Amino acid sequence: MSAIQMVDLKGQYEKIKKEIDEGVINCVSSAAYINGAQVKSFQENLENYLQVKNVIPCANGTDALQIAMMALDLREGDEVIVPSFTFIATAEVVALLKLKPVMVEVDAGTFNVTADIIEQAITPKTKAIVPVHLFGQTCDMQSIMQIAEKHNLFVIEDNAQAIGSDYTFADGSMKKAGTIGHIGTTSFFPSKNLGCYGDGGAIFTNDDGLAEKMRVIANHGQSKKYYHSVIGVNSRLDTIQAAILDIKLKYLDEYAAARQKAAAFYDEAFKNIEELQTPAREKNSTHVFHQYTLRVKNGERDALQKHLENAGVPAMIYYPVPLYRQEAFAEYVAPGFRLPTTEKLCDEVLSLPIHTELHEEVLGKITVEVKNFFR
Ligand SMILES: Cc1ncc(COP(=O)(O)O)c(C=O)c1O
């Protein structure tokens, strides 16, 4: 058995090597490295897959969040509600734009922010909410959109981790994660469920006005070449990355199914281990398992991680520190501010290998090693 990895990008590539190599060579030989035809093709195919009116490709998921927030005409000091248990990018761009990140709790089972938690944090200065569909399942967007409407707030879905997840509304209708709020953003970082071979990102919206604004912002603030109406940024998806993504998009649902199969194997293996809590599912969302994250409830998370490492099984802590404890955010947080669930999660979570190439033999080895620890 070869070394177990958190994510097997090489193994995934080997399976689609011929198509990918051809796609990359086509880009290189066409010399259309920037805004080549593949960017438009991927954009349209992703619009079709997500059933959203506008996809705006950009350079990475952090830029996608920044461009989305720049399009909302917010003023210095306006408050933006973000979960405290997420990757830094979600809140980083808020601070970068001189807005105030208001960090809130998440649900201890699903790791997602909820409408109730959000509503408690709303003040007259709140202008936007950024629900993060953490680890691969969509937050309860119907309730979140109701709260947003009631308080007249923008909703930007940070969908870096849940592309392809389906959300079902009370009336039975369905939408893809990232297409329910006013704007959705994603990342195509290589290890993401839809990952390219470098950096990449995209923004989604059904609002044509916002879409046009964001296209302009992403392109140096110009709607006509060399005429700049607003201050923008330079954020493009490379042609080569678009070509790769266009190929991988065809496999996205198959990839999600492979991840779900591995998650089901883990669930079954750990169901009788009292010290472990397997990931709870959102009621109205499918889970595409960007991460499979356990809670180790006996205070021995770090020891389990060490035990696994010694046995050749990688396991990662996403995330070890709540956002409000990051030094970078010190000025936004009152001394002694604590969110008990977030604190607990940072002490208890452990993510196991999950990817599209996990075979039963490997899953067997991983689960046996976890079980050995609790014997
Ligand atoms: C929740 C979340 N938001 C935003 C990002 C930022 O994406 P990128 O790394 O492409 O800038 C990531 C990626 O790591 C993420 O996980």
Short mmCIF file of C-alpha atoms and ligand atoms in Angstrom, two decimals:
data_model
loop_
_atom_site.label_atom_id
_atom_site.label_comp_id
_atom_site.label_asym_id
_atom_site.label_seq_id
_atom_site.Cartn_x
_atom_site.Cartn_y
_atom_site.Cartn_z
CA MET A 1 0.00 0.00 0.00
CA SER A 2 1.43 3.40 -0.93
CA ALA A 3 1.55 6.23 1.62
CA ILE A 4 -1.89 7.39 2.73
CA GLN A 5 -2.59 11.03 1.90
CA MET A 6 -5.22 13.55 3.03
CA VAL A 7 -5.92 14.24 -0.65
CA ASP A 8 -4.66 12.20 -3.61
CA LEU A 9 -4.40 14.73 -6.44
CA LYS A 10 -1.90 12.66 -8.39
CA GLY A 11 -4.10 9.56 -8.37
CA GLN A 12 -7.06 11.62 -9.55
CA TYR A 13 -5.00 13.17 -12.35
CA GLU A 14 -3.74 9.78 -13.55
CA LYS A 15 -7.32 8.73 -14.31
CA ILE A 16 -8.04 11.71 -16.56
CA LYS A 17 -4.48 12.32 -17.71
CA LYS A 18 -5.16 11.99 -21.42
CA GLU A 19 -7.95 14.57 -21.45
CA ILE A 20 -6.11 16.96 -19.16
CA ASP A 21 -2.82 16.75 -21.05
CA GLU A 22 -4.61 17.40 -24.32
CA GLY A 23 -6.50 20.35 -22.81
CA VAL A 24 -3.34 21.91 -21.40
CA ILE A 25 -1.34 21.41 -24.61
CA ASN A 26 -4.17 23.03 -26.59
CA CYS A 27 -3.94 26.11 -24.38
CA VAL A 28 -0.19 26.29 -24.64
CA SER A 29 -0.16 25.90 -28.40
CA SER A 30 -2.99 28.40 -28.91
CA ALA A 31 -1.02 31.01 -26.92
CA ALA A 32 -4.32 32.48 -25.63
CA TYR A 33 -3.08 32.35 -22.06
CA ILE A 34 -5.34 35.10 -20.77
CA ASN A 35 -9.10 35.06 -21.43
CA GLY A 36 -8.82 32.22 -23.93
CA ALA A 37 -11.94 30.46 -25.22
CA GLN A 38 -11.68 27.88 -22.43
CA VAL A 39 -12.51 30.52 -19.80
CA LYS A 40 -15.81 31.33 -21.49
CA SER A 41 -16.57 27.65 -22.07
CA PHE A 42 -15.98 26.79 -18.40
CA GLN A 43 -18.00 29.80 -17.27
CA GLU A 44 -20.98 28.69 -19.37
CA ASN A 45 -20.72 25.05 -18.35
CA LEU A 46 -20.56 26.03 -14.68
CA GLU A 47 -23.58 28.35 -15.10
CA ASN A 48 -25.41 25.42 -16.56
CA TYR A 49 -24.31 22.98 -13.85
CA LEU A 50 -25.23 25.39 -11.06
CA GLN A 51 -28.33 26.70 -12.83
CA VAL A 52 -27.25 30.26 -12.09
CA LYS A 53 -27.43 33.23 -14.45
CA ASN A 54 -23.92 34.55 -13.96
CA VAL A 55 -20.58 32.93 -13.16
CA ILE A 56 -17.64 35.32 -12.97
CA PRO A 57 -14.34 33.45 -12.96
CA CYS A 58 -11.52 35.06 -10.95
CA ALA A 59 -8.08 34.35 -9.54
CA ASN A 60 -8.93 32.62 -6.24
CA GLY A 61 -11.63 32.20 -3.60
CA THR A 62 -10.33 35.06 -1.46
CA ASP A 63 -10.53 37.49 -4.39
CA ALA A 64 -14.03 36.19 -5.09
CA LEU A 65 -15.11 37.20 -1.56
CA GLN A 66 -13.36 40.56 -1.84
CA ILE A 67 -14.89 41.41 -5.22
CA ALA A 68 -18.32 40.39 -3.95
CA MET A 69 -17.97 42.67 -0.95
CA MET A 70 -16.62 45.56 -3.04
CA ALA A 71 -19.75 45.38 -5.19
CA LEU A 72 -22.09 46.03 -2.25
CA ASP A 73 -21.14 49.71 -1.74
CA LEU A 74 -20.58 49.20 1.98
CA ARG A 75 -19.13 52.00 4.11
CA GLU A 76 -16.21 51.96 6.51
CA GLY A 77 -17.29 50.43 9.81
CA ASP A 78 -20.33 48.61 8.43
CA GLU A 79 -20.70 45.24 10.10
CA VAL A 80 -20.46 41.91 8.32
CA ILE A 81 -21.42 38.75 10.21
CA VAL A 82 -19.06 35.79 9.69
CA PRO A 83 -18.70 32.47 11.50
CA SER A 84 -15.78 32.19 13.87
CA PHE A 85 -15.06 28.62 12.84
CA THR A 86 -13.84 28.93 9.23
CA PHE A 87 -10.77 29.60 7.12
CA ILE A 88 -9.40 33.10 7.63
CA ALA A 89 -10.25 34.33 4.11
CA THR A 90 -13.93 34.70 5.01
CA ALA A 91 -13.20 37.45 7.55
CA GLU A 92 -9.88 38.69 6.17
CA VAL A 93 -11.45 40.46 3.21
CA VAL A 94 -13.99 42.15 5.50
CA ALA A 95 -11.19 43.76 7.52
CA LEU A 96 -9.18 44.53 4.38
CA LEU A 97 -12.09 46.61 3.07
CA LYS A 98 -12.27 48.49 6.39
CA LEU A 99 -15.55 46.84 7.33
CA LYS A 100 -16.06 45.24 10.72
CA PRO A 101 -16.09 41.44 10.94
CA VAL A 102 -18.57 40.31 13.60
CA MET A 103 -17.62 36.76 14.47
CA VAL A 104 -20.34 34.39 15.58
CA GLU A 105 -20.85 30.88 16.89
CA VAL A 106 -21.58 27.77 14.79
CA ASP A 107 -23.70 24.68 15.39
CA ALA A 108 -21.76 21.99 17.28
CA GLY A 109 -23.08 19.16 15.09
CA THR A 110 -22.98 20.52 11.54
CA PHE A 111 -20.19 23.10 12.09
CA ASN A 112 -22.34 25.60 10.16
CA VAL A 113 -23.69 28.97 11.21
CA THR A 114 -27.48 29.10 11.71
CA ALA A 115 -30.17 31.77 11.23
CA ASP A 116 -30.74 31.99 15.00
CA ILE A 117 -27.08 32.60 15.71
CA ILE A 118 -26.95 35.24 12.98
CA GLU A 119 -30.07 37.01 14.16
CA GLN A 120 -28.67 37.48 17.67
CA ALA A 121 -25.66 39.33 16.24
CA ILE A 122 -27.58 41.80 14.06
CA THR A 123 -27.22 45.49 15.00
CA PRO A 124 -28.28 48.67 13.16
CA LYS A 125 -24.80 48.64 11.56
CA THR A 126 -25.07 45.12 10.13
CA LYS A 127 -25.08 45.21 6.33
CA ALA A 128 -24.13 41.71 5.21
CA ILE A 129 -23.87 38.08 6.28
CA VAL A 130 -21.37 35.51 5.02
CA PRO A 131 -22.63 31.98 5.73
CA VAL A 132 -19.84 29.47 5.08
CA HIS A 133 -20.95 26.05 3.85
CA LEU A 134 -18.28 24.39 5.92
CA PHE A 135 -16.74 21.01 5.05
CA GLY A 136 -19.24 20.37 2.23
CA GLN A 137 -22.84 20.96 3.28
CA THR A 138 -25.08 23.95 2.74
CA CYS A 139 -26.18 26.05 5.72
CA ASP A 140 -29.92 26.32 6.27
CA MET A 141 -30.24 28.96 3.57
CA GLN A 142 -34.03 29.25 3.60
CA SER A 143 -33.99 30.48 7.21
CA ILE A 144 -30.90 32.61 6.62
CA MET A 145 -32.51 34.33 3.61
CA GLN A 146 -35.65 35.00 5.68
CA ILE A 147 -33.58 36.73 8.38
CA ALA A 148 -31.66 38.65 5.72
CA GLU A 149 -34.85 39.86 4.10
CA LYS A 150 -36.35 40.87 7.41
CA HIS A 151 -33.29 43.00 8.27
CA ASN A 152 -32.48 44.10 4.72
CA LEU A 153 -29.05 42.46 4.61
CA PHE A 154 -26.90 41.17 1.76
CA VAL A 155 -25.98 37.49 1.80
CA ILE A 156 -22.70 36.26 0.34
CA GLU A 157 -22.41 32.48 0.49
CA ASP A 158 -18.81 31.35 0.95
CA ASN A 159 -19.07 28.17 -1.02
CA ALA A 160 -15.36 27.35 -1.25
CA GLN A 161 -15.99 23.94 0.34
CA ALA A 162 -19.44 22.83 -0.85
CA ILE A 163 -19.61 23.16 -4.62
CA GLY A 164 -22.13 20.64 -5.94
CA SER A 165 -24.07 20.38 -2.68
CA ASP A 166 -27.86 20.53 -3.15
CA TYR A 167 -30.15 22.49 -0.84
CA THR A 168 -33.86 21.60 -0.64
CA PHE A 169 -36.43 24.26 0.29
CA ALA A 170 -39.60 23.60 2.31
CA ASP A 171 -41.65 23.47 -0.93
CA GLY A 172 -39.41 20.69 -2.28
CA SER A 173 -37.57 22.86 -4.82
CA MET A 174 -33.81 22.56 -4.94
CA LYS A 175 -30.87 24.86 -5.57
CA LYS A 176 -27.15 24.36 -5.67
CA ALA A 177 -25.06 25.75 -2.81
CA GLY A 178 -23.77 29.20 -3.67
CA THR A 179 -26.74 30.18 -5.83
CA ILE A 180 -29.24 31.03 -3.09
CA GLY A 181 -27.84 34.24 -1.55
CA HIS A 182 -27.37 37.50 -3.44
CA ILE A 183 -23.86 36.34 -4.31
CA GLY A 184 -21.95 33.07 -3.94
CA THR A 185 -18.20 32.58 -4.10
CA THR A 186 -15.94 29.59 -4.52
CA SER A 187 -12.32 28.50 -4.66
CA PHE A 188 -10.70 26.14 -7.13
CA PHE A 189 -7.61 25.57 -4.93
CA PRO A 190 -6.22 22.15 -5.96
CA SER A 191 -7.56 20.25 -2.94
CA LYS A 192 -11.08 21.65 -3.25
CA ASN A 193 -13.87 19.38 -4.53
CA LEU A 194 -13.55 21.12 -7.90
CA GLY A 195 -9.87 21.98 -7.90
CA CYS A 196 -7.56 23.23 -10.65
CA TYR A 197 -3.77 22.85 -10.86
CA GLY A 198 -2.94 26.20 -9.30
CA ASP A 199 -5.14 28.99 -7.97
CA GLY A 200 -8.61 29.82 -9.21
CA GLY A 201 -11.99 31.05 -8.02
CA ALA A 202 -15.42 32.19 -9.14
CA ILE A 203 -18.38 34.32 -8.14
CA PHE A 204 -22.03 33.41 -8.79
CA THR A 205 -25.13 35.56 -8.90
CA ASN A 206 -28.59 35.64 -10.40
CA ASP A 207 -28.59 39.46 -10.16
CA ASP A 208 -27.45 40.84 -13.53
CA GLY A 209 -26.73 44.29 -12.08
CA LEU A 210 -24.41 42.89 -9.40
CA ALA A 211 -22.83 40.59 -11.99
CA GLU A 212 -21.92 43.50 -14.27
CA LYS A 213 -20.52 45.46 -11.32
CA MET A 214 -18.38 42.51 -10.23
CA ARG A 215 -17.10 41.89 -13.78
CA VAL A 216 -15.98 45.51 -13.90
CA ILE A 217 -14.34 45.36 -10.44
CA ALA A 218 -12.50 42.13 -11.31
CA ASN A 219 -11.15 43.79 -14.45
CA HIS A 220 -9.38 46.89 -13.07
CA GLY A 221 -12.66 48.74 -12.73
CA GLN A 222 -13.02 49.07 -16.49
CA SER A 223 -16.12 48.43 -18.56
CA LYS A 224 -14.35 49.60 -21.73
CA LYS A 225 -10.64 49.07 -22.30
CA TYR A 226 -8.60 51.85 -20.68
CA TYR A 227 -11.69 53.61 -19.29
CA HIS A 228 -11.90 53.01 -15.54
CA SER A 229 -15.10 53.92 -13.73
CA VAL A 230 -14.26 52.51 -10.29
CA ILE A 231 -11.22 51.25 -8.40
CA GLY A 232 -11.00 47.57 -9.12
CA VAL A 233 -8.58 44.68 -8.93
CA ASN A 234 -6.89 42.38 -11.42
CA SER A 235 -8.40 38.98 -10.82
CA ARG A 236 -8.63 36.49 -13.67
CA LEU A 237 -8.84 32.73 -14.02
CA ASP A 238 -5.96 31.57 -16.26
CA THR A 239 -6.95 29.87 -19.51
CA ILE A 240 -5.01 26.72 -18.58
CA GLN A 241 -6.82 26.46 -15.24
CA ALA A 242 -10.18 27.00 -16.97
CA ALA A 243 -9.40 24.19 -19.43
CA ILE A 244 -8.60 21.84 -16.52
CA LEU A 245 -11.72 22.86 -14.62
CA ASP A 246 -13.92 22.42 -17.67
CA ILE A 247 -12.78 18.81 -17.88
CA LYS A 248 -13.04 18.15 -14.14
CA LEU A 249 -16.53 19.70 -13.91
CA LYS A 250 -17.84 16.71 -15.90
CA TYR A 251 -16.67 14.44 -13.07
CA LEU A 252 -17.77 16.60 -10.14
CA ASP A 253 -20.87 14.56 -9.22
CA GLU A 254 -18.93 11.32 -9.57
CA TYR A 255 -16.23 12.78 -7.31
CA ALA A 256 -18.87 13.76 -4.73
CA ALA A 257 -20.27 10.22 -4.81
CA ALA A 258 -16.78 8.78 -4.15
CA ARG A 259 -16.37 11.13 -1.17
CA GLN A 260 -19.83 10.21 0.15
CA LYS A 261 -18.98 6.52 -0.09
CA ALA A 262 -15.82 7.02 1.95
CA ALA A 263 -17.79 9.09 4.52
CA ALA A 264 -20.38 6.31 4.85
CA PHE A 265 -17.57 3.81 5.47
CA TYR A 266 -16.19 6.02 8.26
CA ASP A 267 -19.66 6.60 9.76
CA GLU A 268 -20.28 2.88 9.96
CA ALA A 269 -16.84 2.10 11.39
CA PHE A 270 -17.09 4.71 14.15
CA LYS A 271 -20.75 4.46 15.08
CA ASN A 272 -20.10 2.55 18.30
CA ILE A 273 -17.11 4.51 19.51
CA GLU A 274 -18.48 6.64 22.31
CA GLU A 275 -15.56 9.05 22.33
CA LEU A 276 -16.15 10.03 18.70
CA GLN A 277 -18.88 12.14 17.18
CA THR A 278 -19.28 11.57 13.46
CA PRO A 279 -20.32 14.56 11.32
CA ALA A 280 -24.00 15.52 11.70
CA ARG A 281 -25.90 16.16 8.48
CA GLU A 282 -27.81 19.35 7.72
CA LYS A 283 -31.51 18.52 7.37
CA ASN A 284 -31.98 20.17 4.00
CA SER A 285 -28.65 19.70 2.29
CA THR A 286 -26.60 16.99 0.68
CA HIS A 287 -23.04 16.64 1.96
CA VAL A 288 -20.20 16.59 -0.58
CA PHE A 289 -17.56 15.96 2.11
CA HIS A 290 -14.83 18.43 1.35
CA GLN A 291 -13.72 17.24 4.79
CA TYR A 292 -14.75 14.33 6.97
CA THR A 293 -14.43 15.83 10.42
CA LEU A 294 -14.79 13.97 13.70
CA ARG A 295 -15.13 15.40 17.17
CA VAL A 296 -12.93 13.59 19.66
CA LYS A 297 -14.84 14.05 22.88
CA ASN A 298 -12.56 12.60 25.55
CA GLY A 299 -9.92 15.33 25.39
CA GLU A 300 -7.52 13.09 23.49
CA ARG A 301 -7.71 14.60 20.02
CA ASP A 302 -4.01 15.48 19.87
CA ALA A 303 -3.03 12.04 21.15
CA LEU A 304 -5.21 10.38 18.50
CA GLN A 305 -3.62 12.52 15.80
CA LYS A 306 -0.16 11.50 17.04
CA HIS A 307 -1.18 7.83 17.18
CA LEU A 308 -2.43 8.03 13.58
CA GLU A 309 0.68 9.84 12.41
CA ASN A 310 2.85 7.09 13.91
CA ALA A 311 0.74 4.54 12.04
CA GLY A 312 1.17 6.38 8.73
CA VAL A 313 -2.33 7.88 8.70
CA PRO A 314 -2.46 11.65 8.20
CA ALA A 315 -5.17 13.62 10.01
CA MET A 316 -5.54 17.38 10.12
CA ILE A 317 -7.05 19.95 12.46
CA TYR A 318 -9.38 22.32 10.60
CA TYR A 319 -9.35 24.73 12.44
CA PRO A 320 -7.16 24.94 15.54
CA VAL A 321 -7.84 28.58 16.47
CA PRO A 322 -11.14 30.54 16.46
CA LEU A 323 -10.97 33.60 14.22
CA TYR A 324 -11.46 35.93 17.20
CA ARG A 325 -8.31 34.54 18.79
CA GLN A 326 -6.19 35.32 15.74
CA GLU A 327 -3.80 38.17 16.46
CA ALA A 328 -4.75 39.80 13.17
CA PHE A 329 -8.30 40.39 14.41
CA ALA A 330 -7.41 41.67 17.88
CA GLU A 331 -8.80 45.15 17.22
CA TYR A 332 -12.26 43.78 16.40
CA VAL A 333 -12.68 41.68 19.53
CA ALA A 334 -13.44 42.78 23.09
CA PRO A 335 -10.99 41.45 25.70
CA GLY A 336 -12.10 38.08 27.02
CA PHE A 337 -14.58 37.50 24.16
CA ARG A 338 -15.25 33.76 23.88
CA LEU A 339 -17.63 31.54 21.93
CA PRO A 340 -17.88 28.25 23.83
CA THR A 341 -18.91 25.99 20.95
CA THR A 342 -16.20 27.34 18.66
CA GLU A 343 -13.61 26.91 21.45
CA LYS A 344 -14.73 23.33 21.99
CA LEU A 345 -14.63 22.51 18.29
CA CYS A 346 -11.14 23.90 17.91
CA ASP A 347 -10.06 21.53 20.71
CA GLU A 348 -11.96 18.48 19.44
CA VAL A 349 -12.05 18.38 15.63
CA LEU A 350 -9.96 16.01 13.58
CA SER A 351 -10.34 15.57 9.82
CA LEU A 352 -9.51 12.21 8.27
CA PRO A 353 -8.27 11.60 4.71
CA ILE A 354 -11.08 12.12 2.23
CA HIS A 355 -10.78 12.28 -1.52
CA THR A 356 -11.87 10.64 -4.74
CA GLU A 357 -9.32 7.81 -4.76
CA LEU A 358 -9.88 6.22 -1.35
CA HIS A 359 -10.24 2.47 -1.73
CA GLU A 360 -11.67 0.11 0.86
CA GLU A 361 -8.24 -1.30 1.68
CA VAL A 362 -7.04 2.16 2.67
CA LEU A 363 -10.29 3.03 4.48
CA GLY A 364 -9.94 -0.27 6.35
CA LYS A 365 -6.42 0.60 7.49
CA ILE A 366 -7.47 4.11 8.60
CA THR A 367 -10.50 2.93 10.55
CA VAL A 368 -8.61 0.08 12.22
CA GLU A 369 -5.96 2.52 13.40
CA VAL A 370 -8.62 4.85 14.82
CA LYS A 371 -10.34 1.93 16.57
CA ASN A 372 -7.01 0.66 17.97
CA PHE A 373 -6.55 3.97 19.72
CA PHE A 374 -9.80 3.56 21.67
CA ARG A 375 -9.32 -0.06 22.60
C1 LIG B 1 -14.13 28.63 3.50
C2 LIG B 1 -13.09 29.19 2.59
N1 LIG B 1 -13.23 30.45 2.14
C3 LIG B 1 -12.34 31.01 1.30
C4 LIG B 1 -11.23 30.31 0.87
C5 LIG B 1 -10.23 31.02 0.02
O1 LIG B 1 -9.96 30.42 -1.20
P1 LIG B 1 -8.55 30.61 -1.93
O2 LIG B 1 -7.55 29.79 -1.20
O3 LIG B 1 -8.80 30.13 -3.31
O4 LIG B 1 -8.22 32.06 -1.91
C6 LIG B 1 -11.07 28.98 1.28
C7 LIG B 1 -9.93 28.19 0.78
O5 LIG B 1 -9.08 27.69 1.37
C8 LIG B 1 -12.01 28.41 2.18
O6 LIG B 1 -11.87 27.16 2.62
#
